[in-house]
Amino acid sequence: MLNDSVLSAPCVSSVNESRLNIAVMISGGGTNLQALIDAVKTGAIQGARIALVISSKQDAYGMTRAAENGIAAVSIGKAEFPDAAEREAAISGALQRAKIDIIVLAGYMSILPPGLIREYEWRIINIHPSLIPKHCGMGFYGKRVHTAVLAAGDRESGATVHYVDEEVDSGQIIIQERVPVMDGDDADSLAARVLEAEHRILVAAVNKVIAAFAGS
Ligand code: GAR
């Protein structure tokens, strides 16, 4: 016997098909991934779903977050594919199979190959834990960024979401949020304050990209 949910299934699936597919690429804890998962659940992000998580590290806790939320997740890193061309092909294949429209680099600590960046031009965004153009580029990632901010004696830091182009952290900025550097901050306390801002602006940036996509 059919129940209500079965009867309504075709309607639900046609709504799902009209949503954009987001891939989130990670390497670690995945708190930014979690912010996106929560935003899709609460409706703070509409018109898109997280269809795929790709991690550069098998043991990244973000993989567990994906599994707990029923999101397809695959580890494609140097461990699985030591050869760069094979790694690129594996990433590209996974994105194509999942029909990905938008890629979000959320704590992804590898450099994407230029071919992939060109393929998804204006459809890849990255979150960086500083106020670009400060403390960014090759070698500035994770805790190193906050250590550099403190070493420079900056009184404020923040987070940036930008489009990804073929240089590191150089693409067009979508949104930034400033946070103060407090007396007595160490890299961990500053990172925690910046991370809260990251979660807010990443959701806002994804909504802007969805809107731009819909209008294109
Ligand atoms: C975030 O602070 C993100 O901005 C940073 O890694 C952290 C990942 O945290 N990314 C970079 O430094 C890239 N240059 P999460 O795994 O909890 O989202």
mmCIF file of N, CA, C and O in Angstrom, residues 31 56 105 134 199:
data_model
loop_
_atom_site.group_PDB
_atom_site.id
_atom_site.type_symbol
_atom_site.label_atom_id
_atom_site.label_comp_id
_atom_site.label_asym_id
_atom_site.label_seq_id
_atom_site.Cartn_x
_atom_site.Cartn_y
_atom_site.Cartn_z
ATOM 1 N N THR A 31 34.808 22.288 10.056
ATOM 2 C CA THR A 31 33.773 23.104 10.706
ATOM 3 C C THR A 31 33.076 24.003 9.678
ATOM 4 O O THR A 31 31.887 24.301 9.814
ATOM 5 N N SER A 56 41.256 15.667 0.831
ATOM 6 C CA SER A 56 42.619 15.304 0.416
ATOM 7 C C SER A 56 43.248 14.355 1.425
ATOM 8 O O SER A 56 44.345 13.862 1.202
ATOM 9 N N LEU A 105 36.006 25.384 -1.618
ATOM 10 C CA LEU A 105 37.217 24.928 -0.929
ATOM 11 C C LEU A 105 37.121 25.425 0.507
ATOM 12 O O LEU A 105 37.172 26.628 0.766
ATOM 13 N N LYS A 134 46.272 40.613 2.983
ATOM 14 C CA LYS A 134 47.266 40.365 4.028
ATOM 15 C C LYS A 134 47.363 38.864 4.328
ATOM 16 O O LYS A 134 46.353 38.169 4.376
ATOM 17 N N HIS A 199 32.436 30.986 9.328
ATOM 18 C CA HIS A 199 31.185 30.236 9.164
ATOM 19 C C HIS A 199 30.066 31.152 8.668
ATOM 20 O O HIS A 199 29.239 30.744 7.856
#
